[in-house]
PDB file of C-alpha atoms in Angstrom:
ATOM      1  CA  MET Q 227     -17.595 -30.998 -10.805  1.00 40.00           C
ATOM      2  CA  ARG Q 228     -18.691 -29.420  -7.544  1.00 42.00           C
ATOM      3  CA  PRO Q 229     -18.858 -32.549  -5.431  1.00 40.00           C
ATOM      4  CA  GLY Q 230     -21.358 -31.390  -2.814  1.00 48.00           C
ATOM      5  CA  PRO Q 231     -20.876 -33.244   0.465  1.00 64.00           C
ATOM      6  CA  HIS Q 232     -18.950 -36.183  -1.029  1.00 65.00           C
ATOM      7  CA  GLY Q 233     -15.325 -36.016  -2.106  1.00 62.00           C
ATOM      8  CA  LYS Q 234     -14.742 -35.515  -5.827  1.00 63.00           C
ATOM      9  CA  LYS Q 235     -13.199 -38.964  -6.348  1.00 66.00           C
ATOM     10  CA  LEU Q 236     -16.008 -40.656  -4.422  1.00 79.00           C
ATOM     11  CA  SER Q 237     -18.999 -39.287  -6.305  1.00 91.00           C
ATOM     12  CA  VAL Q 238     -20.503 -38.651  -9.734  1.00 95.00           C
ATOM     13  CA  SER Q 239     -22.343 -35.575 -10.921  1.00 95.00           C
ATOM     14  CA  THR Q 240     -26.103 -35.606 -11.423  1.00 96.00           C
ATOM     15  CA  VAL Q 241     -25.537 -35.275 -15.175  1.00 96.00           C
ATOM     16  CA  VAL Q 242     -23.256 -38.326 -15.300  1.00 96.00           C
ATOM     17  CA  PHE Q 243     -25.730 -40.289 -13.192  1.00 97.00           C
ATOM     18  CA  LEU Q 244     -28.651 -39.570 -15.548  1.00 97.00           C
ATOM     19  CA  ARG Q 245     -26.852 -39.660 -18.899  1.00 97.00           C
ATOM     20  CA  ASP Q 246     -24.054 -42.209 -18.494  1.00 96.00           C
ATOM     21  CA  MET Q 247     -25.143 -44.504 -15.671  1.00 96.00           C
ATOM     22  CA  LEU Q 248     -28.901 -44.816 -16.145  1.00 97.00           C
ATOM     23  CA  ARG Q 249     -28.967 -43.557 -19.729  1.00 96.00           C
ATOM     24  CA  ILE Q 250     -32.353 -42.081 -18.945  1.00 96.00           C
ATOM     25  CA  VAL Q 251     -31.471 -38.903 -20.870  1.00 96.00           C
ATOM     26  CA  LYS Q 252     -29.661 -38.716 -24.194  1.00 96.00           C
ATOM     27  CA  ASN Q 253     -27.634 -35.563 -23.790  1.00 96.00           C
ATOM     28  CA  LEU Q 254     -26.749 -32.584 -21.629  1.00 96.00           C
ATOM     29  CA  ARG Q 255     -29.781 -30.595 -22.796  1.00 97.00           C
ATOM     30  CA  GLU Q 256     -32.191 -33.273 -21.597  1.00 97.00           C
ATOM     31  CA  ALA Q 257     -30.264 -33.621 -18.341  1.00 97.00           C
ATOM     32  CA  LYS Q 258     -30.506 -29.876 -17.730  1.00 97.00           C
ATOM     33  CA  TYR Q 259     -34.252 -29.929 -18.312  1.00 97.00           C
ATOM     34  CA  ALA Q 260     -34.789 -32.751 -15.810  1.00 97.00           C
ATOM     35  CA  ILE Q 261     -32.503 -31.304 -13.137  1.00 97.00           C
ATOM     36  CA  TYR Q 262     -33.587 -27.652 -13.391  1.00 97.00           C
ATOM     37  CA  ASN Q 263     -37.240 -28.721 -13.219  1.00 97.00           C
ATOM     38  CA  GLY Q 264     -36.727 -30.514  -9.923  1.00 96.00           C
ATOM     39  CA  LYS Q 265     -37.125 -34.043 -11.240  1.00 97.00           C
ATOM     40  CA  VAL Q 266     -34.160 -35.429  -9.267  1.00 98.00           C
ATOM     41  CA  LYS Q 267     -34.210 -36.077  -5.530  1.00 97.00           C
ATOM     42  CA  VAL Q 268     -31.081 -37.145  -3.654  1.00 97.00           C
ATOM     43  CA  ASN Q 269     -31.735 -38.431  -0.143  1.00 97.00           C
ATOM     44  CA  GLY Q 270     -35.218 -36.970  -0.256  1.00 96.00           C
ATOM     45  CA  VAL Q 271     -34.123 -33.467  -1.285  1.00 96.00           C
ATOM     46  CA  LYS Q 272     -34.585 -31.957  -4.765  1.00 97.00           C
ATOM     47  CA  ARG Q 273     -31.208 -31.134  -6.291  1.00 96.00           C
ATOM     48  CA  LYS Q 274     -31.267 -28.600  -9.102  1.00 96.00           C
ATOM     49  CA  SER Q 275     -27.516 -28.417  -9.724  1.00 94.00           C
ATOM     50  CA  LEU Q 276     -25.952 -30.222 -12.683  1.00 93.00           C
ATOM     51  CA  HIS Q 277     -22.827 -30.789 -10.646  1.00 90.00           C
ATOM     52  CA  HIS Q 278     -24.211 -32.040  -7.330  1.00 93.00           C
ATOM     53  CA  GLY Q 279     -22.153 -35.078  -6.293  1.00 94.00           C
ATOM     54  CA  ILE Q 280     -23.963 -38.384  -5.749  1.00 96.00           C
ATOM     55  CA  GLY Q 281     -21.968 -40.883  -3.712  1.00 96.00           C
ATOM     56  CA  LEU Q 282     -21.885 -43.978  -1.529  1.00 96.00           C
ATOM     57  CA  MET Q 283     -25.273 -44.970  -0.051  1.00 97.00           C
ATOM     58  CA  ASP Q 284     -27.110 -41.984  -1.546  1.00 97.00           C
ATOM     59  CA  VAL Q 285     -30.737 -42.650  -2.501  1.00 98.00           C
ATOM     60  CA  VAL Q 286     -31.922 -41.192  -5.816  1.00 98.00           C
ATOM     61  CA  GLU Q 287     -35.565 -40.749  -6.884  1.00 98.00           C
ATOM     62  CA  LEU Q 288     -36.604 -39.517 -10.323  1.00 98.00           C
ATOM     63  CA  ASP Q 289     -39.944 -37.864 -11.002  1.00 96.00           C
ATOM     64  CA  GLY Q 290     -42.074 -40.108 -13.213  1.00 93.00           C
ATOM     65  CA  VAL Q 291     -39.784 -43.145 -12.805  1.00 96.00           C
ATOM     66  CA  LYS Q 292     -40.972 -45.966 -10.549  1.00 96.00           C
ATOM     67  CA  GLU Q 293     -37.480 -47.308  -9.804  1.00 97.00           C
ATOM     68  CA  ILE Q 294     -35.604 -45.927  -6.806  1.00 98.00           C
ATOM     69  CA  TYR Q 295     -31.826 -46.232  -6.735  1.00 98.00           C
ATOM     70  CA  ARG Q 296     -29.125 -46.484  -4.099  1.00 97.00           C
ATOM     71  CA  MET Q 297     -25.469 -45.961  -4.955  1.00 97.00           C
ATOM     72  CA  ILE Q 298     -23.440 -48.907  -3.663  1.00 96.00           C
ATOM     73  CA  PRO Q 299     -20.159 -50.615  -4.549  1.00 95.00           C
ATOM     74  CA  LYS Q 300     -20.696 -53.708  -6.670  1.00 92.00           C
ATOM     75  CA  ASP Q 301     -18.617 -56.124  -8.747  1.00 89.00           C
ATOM     76  CA  GLY Q 302     -15.436 -54.190  -7.998  1.00 88.00           C
ATOM     77  CA  ILE Q 303     -17.011 -50.895  -9.084  1.00 90.00           C
ATOM     78  CA  LEU Q 304     -16.954 -48.050  -6.558  1.00 91.00           C
ATOM     79  CA  LEU Q 305     -20.426 -46.678  -7.319  1.00 95.00           C
ATOM     80  CA  LYS Q 306     -23.247 -48.521  -9.032  1.00 96.00           C
ATOM     81  CA  PRO Q 307     -26.937 -47.566  -9.041  1.00 97.00           C
ATOM     82  CA  THR Q 308     -28.973 -50.442  -7.581  1.00 96.00           C
ATOM     83  CA  ILE Q 309     -32.761 -50.606  -7.538  1.00 97.00           C
ATOM     84  CA  ILE Q 310     -34.219 -50.715  -4.021  1.00 97.00           C
ATOM     85  CA  GLU Q 311     -37.686 -51.191  -2.539  1.00 96.00           C
ATOM     86  CA  ASP Q 312     -39.805 -48.151  -1.749  1.00 95.00           C
ATOM     87  CA  ILE Q 313     -39.670 -49.011   1.951  1.00 95.00           C
ATOM     88  CA  GLU Q 314     -35.882 -48.465   1.955  1.00 96.00           C
ATOM     89  CA  LYS Q 315     -35.829 -45.012   0.414  1.00 96.00           C
ATOM     90  CA  THR Q 316     -36.083 -43.216   3.776  1.00 97.00           C
ATOM     91  CA  LYS Q 317     -33.019 -44.985   5.209  1.00 97.00           C
ATOM     92  CA  LYS Q 318     -29.362 -44.342   4.565  1.00 97.00           C
ATOM     93  CA  LEU Q 319     -26.246 -45.916   6.054  1.00 97.00           C
ATOM     94  CA  SER Q 320     -23.650 -43.342   7.051  1.00 97.00           C
ATOM     95  CA  LYS Q 321     -20.212 -44.213   8.402  1.00 97.00           C
ATOM     96  CA  VAL Q 322     -18.972 -42.180  11.364  1.00 97.00           C
ATOM     97  CA  LYS Q 323     -15.749 -40.387  10.400  1.00 96.00           C
ATOM     98  CA  SER Q 324     -15.449 -37.907  13.268  1.00 96.00           C
ATOM     99  CA  LYS Q 325     -16.863 -37.113  16.691  1.00 96.00           C
ATOM    100  CA  THR Q 326     -16.138 -33.767  18.327  1.00 95.00           C
ATOM    101  CA  THR Q 327     -17.361 -31.717  21.257  1.00 94.00           C
ATOM    102  CA  ILE Q 328     -18.643 -28.294  20.264  1.00 93.00           C
ATOM    103  CA  LYS Q 329     -20.212 -25.278  21.975  1.00 91.00           C
ATOM    104  CA  ASN Q 330     -22.357 -25.975  25.058  1.00 90.00           C
ATOM    105  CA  ASN Q 331     -20.711 -29.388  25.416  1.00 91.00           C
ATOM    106  CA  LYS Q 332     -22.755 -30.847  22.553  1.00 93.00           C
ATOM    107  CA  THR Q 333     -21.462 -33.645  20.322  1.00 95.00           C
ATOM    108  CA  GLN Q 334     -21.108 -33.252  16.567  1.00 96.00           C
ATOM    109  CA  ILE Q 335     -20.939 -36.457  14.522  1.00 97.00           C
ATOM    110  CA  GLY Q 336     -19.375 -36.294  11.044  1.00 96.00           C
ATOM    111  CA  PHE Q 337     -20.136 -38.872   8.354  1.00 96.00           C
ATOM    112  CA  HIS Q 338     -18.413 -40.333   5.289  1.00 95.00           C
ATOM    113  CA  ASP Q 339     -20.408 -38.132   2.922  1.00 93.00           C
ATOM    114  CA  GLY Q 340     -19.299 -34.875   4.533  1.00 92.00           C
ATOM    115  CA  ASN Q 341     -22.570 -34.271   6.364  1.00 93.00           C
ATOM    116  CA  SER Q 342     -22.698 -33.853  10.123  1.00 95.00           C
ATOM    117  CA  ILE Q 343     -25.336 -33.724  12.838  1.00 96.00           C
ATOM    118  CA  ILE Q 344     -25.516 -32.799  16.514  1.00 95.00           C
ATOM    119  CA  ASP Q 345     -26.578 -35.863  18.493  1.00 95.00           C
ATOM    120  CA  GLU Q 346     -25.732 -37.551  21.774  1.00 93.00           C
ATOM    121  CA  ALA Q 347     -25.941 -41.097  20.386  1.00 94.00           C
ATOM    122  CA  ASP Q 348     -23.342 -43.603  21.629  1.00 95.00           C
ATOM    123  CA  VAL Q 349     -21.148 -43.810  18.539  1.00 97.00           C
ATOM    124  CA  SER Q 350     -17.457 -44.263  17.809  1.00 96.00           C
ATOM    125  CA  ILE Q 351     -15.433 -43.586  14.671  1.00 95.00           C
ATOM    126  CA  GLY Q 352     -15.975 -46.489  12.265  1.00 96.00           C
ATOM    127  CA  ASP Q 353     -19.520 -47.250  13.433  1.00 97.00           C
ATOM    128  CA  THR Q 354     -22.423 -46.961  11.002  1.00 98.00           C
ATOM    129  CA  CYS Q 355     -25.549 -44.944  11.706  1.00 98.00           C
ATOM    130  CA  ILE Q 356     -28.849 -45.843  10.094  1.00 97.00           C
ATOM    131  CA  LEU Q 357     -30.253 -42.421   9.296  1.00 97.00           C
ATOM    132  CA  GLN Q 358     -33.804 -41.438   8.509  1.00 97.00           C
ATOM    133  CA  ILE Q 359     -33.672 -39.178   5.474  1.00 97.00           C
ATOM    134  CA  PRO Q 360     -34.134 -36.371   4.663  1.00 96.00           C
ATOM    135  CA  GLU Q 361     -34.417 -35.560   8.392  1.00 96.00           C
ATOM    136  CA  GLN Q 362     -30.892 -36.897   9.171  1.00 95.00           C
ATOM    137  CA  LYS Q 363     -32.194 -38.564  12.336  1.00 96.00           C
ATOM    138  CA  ILE Q 364     -30.289 -41.506  13.824  1.00 97.00           C
ATOM    139  CA  LEU Q 365     -32.552 -44.564  13.979  1.00 97.00           C
ATOM    140  CA  GLU Q 366     -29.948 -47.128  15.014  1.00 96.00           C
ATOM    141  CA  VAL Q 367     -26.198 -47.561  15.418  1.00 97.00           C
ATOM    142  CA  ILE Q 368     -24.291 -50.565  14.061  1.00 98.00           C
ATOM    143  CA  LYS Q 369     -21.052 -50.853  16.007  1.00 97.00           C
ATOM    144  CA  LEU Q 370     -17.738 -51.703  14.364  1.00 97.00           C
ATOM    145  CA  GLU Q 371     -17.036 -54.917  16.276  1.00 97.00           C
ATOM    146  CA  LYS Q 372     -16.364 -58.615  15.867  1.00 96.00           C
ATOM    147  CA  GLY Q 373     -19.138 -60.697  14.353  1.00 96.00           C
ATOM    148  CA  VAL Q 374     -20.910 -57.985  12.362  1.00 97.00           C
ATOM    149  CA  GLN Q 375     -21.347 -57.794   8.584  1.00 97.00           C
ATOM    150  CA  GLY Q 376     -19.010 -55.478   6.676  1.00 97.00           C
ATOM    151  CA  LEU Q 377     -19.281 -54.168   3.114  1.00 97.00           C
ATOM    152  CA  ILE Q 378     -16.037 -53.508   1.228  1.00 96.00           C
ATOM    153  CA  THR Q 379     -16.381 -50.088  -0.384  1.00 95.00           C
ATOM    154  CA  ASN Q 380     -13.268 -49.863  -2.552  1.00 92.00           C
ATOM    155  CA  GLY Q 381     -10.687 -51.984  -4.347  1.00 89.00           C
ATOM    156  CA  ALA Q 382     -10.930 -55.284  -6.217  1.00 89.00           C
ATOM    157  CA  ASN Q 383     -13.384 -56.707  -3.665  1.00 93.00           C
ATOM    158  CA  ALA Q 384     -15.682 -53.663  -3.672  1.00 94.00           C
ATOM    159  CA  GLY Q 385     -19.288 -54.726  -3.141  1.00 95.00           C
ATOM    160  CA  LYS Q 386     -18.531 -57.946  -1.275  1.00 95.00           C
ATOM    161  CA  VAL Q 387     -19.882 -58.525   2.226  1.00 96.00           C
ATOM    162  CA  GLY Q 388     -18.045 -60.494   4.900  1.00 96.00           C
ATOM    163  CA  ILE Q 389     -17.994 -61.111   8.636  1.00 97.00           C
ATOM    164  CA  ILE Q 390     -15.552 -59.221  10.843  1.00 97.00           C
ATOM    165  CA  ASN Q 391     -13.324 -61.669  12.738  1.00 96.00           C
ATOM    166  CA  ASP Q 392     -10.904 -59.251  14.316  1.00 96.00           C
ATOM    167  CA  ILE Q 393      -9.997 -55.572  14.470  1.00 96.00           C
ATOM    168  CA  LYS Q 394      -6.387 -54.401  14.732  1.00 95.00           C
ATOM    169  CA  ASN Q 395      -5.757 -50.950  16.127  1.00 92.00           C
ATOM    170  CA  GLY Q 396      -3.596 -48.652  14.056  1.00 86.00           C
ATOM    171  CA  THR Q 397       0.004 -47.815  14.851  1.00 86.00           C
ATOM    172  CA  PHE Q 398       2.315 -44.941  13.966  1.00 85.00           C
ATOM    173  CA  VAL Q 399       2.985 -46.507  10.548  1.00 86.00           C
ATOM    174  CA  LEU Q 400      -0.019 -48.759   9.954  1.00 88.00           C
ATOM    175  CA  PRO Q 401      -3.710 -47.797   9.730  1.00 91.00           C
ATOM    176  CA  LYS Q 402      -6.453 -49.536  11.692  1.00 93.00           C
ATOM    177  CA  ARG Q 403      -7.176 -52.859   9.997  1.00 95.00           C
ATOM    178  CA  VAL Q 404      -9.952 -55.440   9.898  1.00 96.00           C
ATOM    179  CA  ILE Q 405      -9.742 -59.224   9.468  1.00 97.00           C
ATOM    180  CA  LEU Q 406     -12.716 -60.279   7.372  1.00 96.00           C
ATOM    181  CA  THR Q 407     -14.079 -63.703   6.459  1.00 96.00           C
ATOM    182  CA  LEU Q 408     -14.972 -63.392   2.797  1.00 92.00           C
ATOM    183  CA  GLU Q 409     -16.165 -66.325   0.675  1.00 86.00           C
ATOM    184  CA  ASN Q 410     -14.568 -68.982   2.916  1.00 87.00           C
ATOM    185  CA  LYS Q 411     -11.253 -67.161   3.194  1.00 93.00           C
ATOM    186  CA  GLN Q 412      -9.810 -64.492   5.431  1.00 95.00           C
ATOM    187  CA  ILE Q 413      -8.506 -61.168   4.190  1.00 95.00           C
ATOM    188  CA  GLU Q 414      -7.018 -58.174   5.957  1.00 95.00           C
ATOM    189  CA  ILE Q 415      -7.969 -54.688   4.775  1.00 95.00           C
ATOM    190  CA  PRO Q 416      -7.743 -51.131   6.135  1.00 95.00           C
ATOM    191  CA  ALA Q 417     -10.808 -50.309   8.246  1.00 96.00           C
ATOM    192  CA  LYS Q 418     -11.363 -47.204   6.110  1.00 94.00           C
ATOM    193  CA  LEU Q 419     -12.385 -49.487   3.221  1.00 95.00           C
ATOM    194  CA  LEU Q 420     -15.161 -51.144   5.232  1.00 96.00           C
ATOM    195  CA  LEU Q 421     -18.702 -50.063   6.045  1.00 97.00           C
ATOM    196  CA  VAL Q 422     -20.496 -52.126   8.677  1.00 98.00           C
ATOM    197  CA  VAL Q 423     -23.970 -52.936   7.370  1.00 97.00           C
ATOM    198  CA  GLY Q 424     -25.661 -55.228   9.886  1.00 96.00           C
ATOM    199  CA  LYS Q 425     -25.304 -57.654  12.752  1.00 93.00           C
ATOM    200  CA  ASP Q 426     -26.618 -60.908  11.280  1.00 89.00           C
ATOM    201  CA  LYS Q 427     -27.303 -59.666   7.739  1.00 92.00           C
ATOM    202  CA  PRO Q 428     -27.229 -56.349   5.887  1.00 94.00           C
ATOM    203  CA  VAL Q 429     -30.045 -54.064   7.048  1.00 94.00           C
ATOM    204  CA  ILE Q 430     -30.561 -52.775   3.500  1.00 93.00           C
ATOM    205  CA  ARG Q 431     -30.366 -54.346   0.070  1.00 88.00           C
ATOM    206  CA  ILE Q 432     -26.734 -54.702  -1.004  1.00 85.00           C
TER     207      ILE Q 432
END
């Protein structure tokens, strides 16, 4: 599979999404027909490749199908298509993975899905940007800080949302970690497994 912007292990191909996840097509021939005829939109853009990777927080629309899907972790599964409201289809949560200064002293922000934009927004690595798609415009920034809601994106607790109690900076041997209140208990997980999703409650359907 050519993963597109997402890493290979963190995405599924358009064919797998249609045939195995939604079961909206029966076989590869039907999948090819739908994809090559522009019936699949990912984050507002038509994708005509069988192998385009669909990953975390991607929004998928299918021509002639009223349901709109977002790929989220759920029930311990890394990626699960979840039906969302029409009003949510123009928003995507993207975790900040890098922030670098480029030519003309401009700032380039890199996200978890491999995409990047040039923007002067006040963001730090680990924050989440609410993006307007397909324009890739930052609408709001959710800071990685105490008291906000965090979604676990991988592991046995994938799909669960908790409140961040504390953040431990990484060391030479240990990665940055987060203390999370989850279902009346506290757990400690690497910050890389967490996506902040809202201050008082998730800003999108989880």
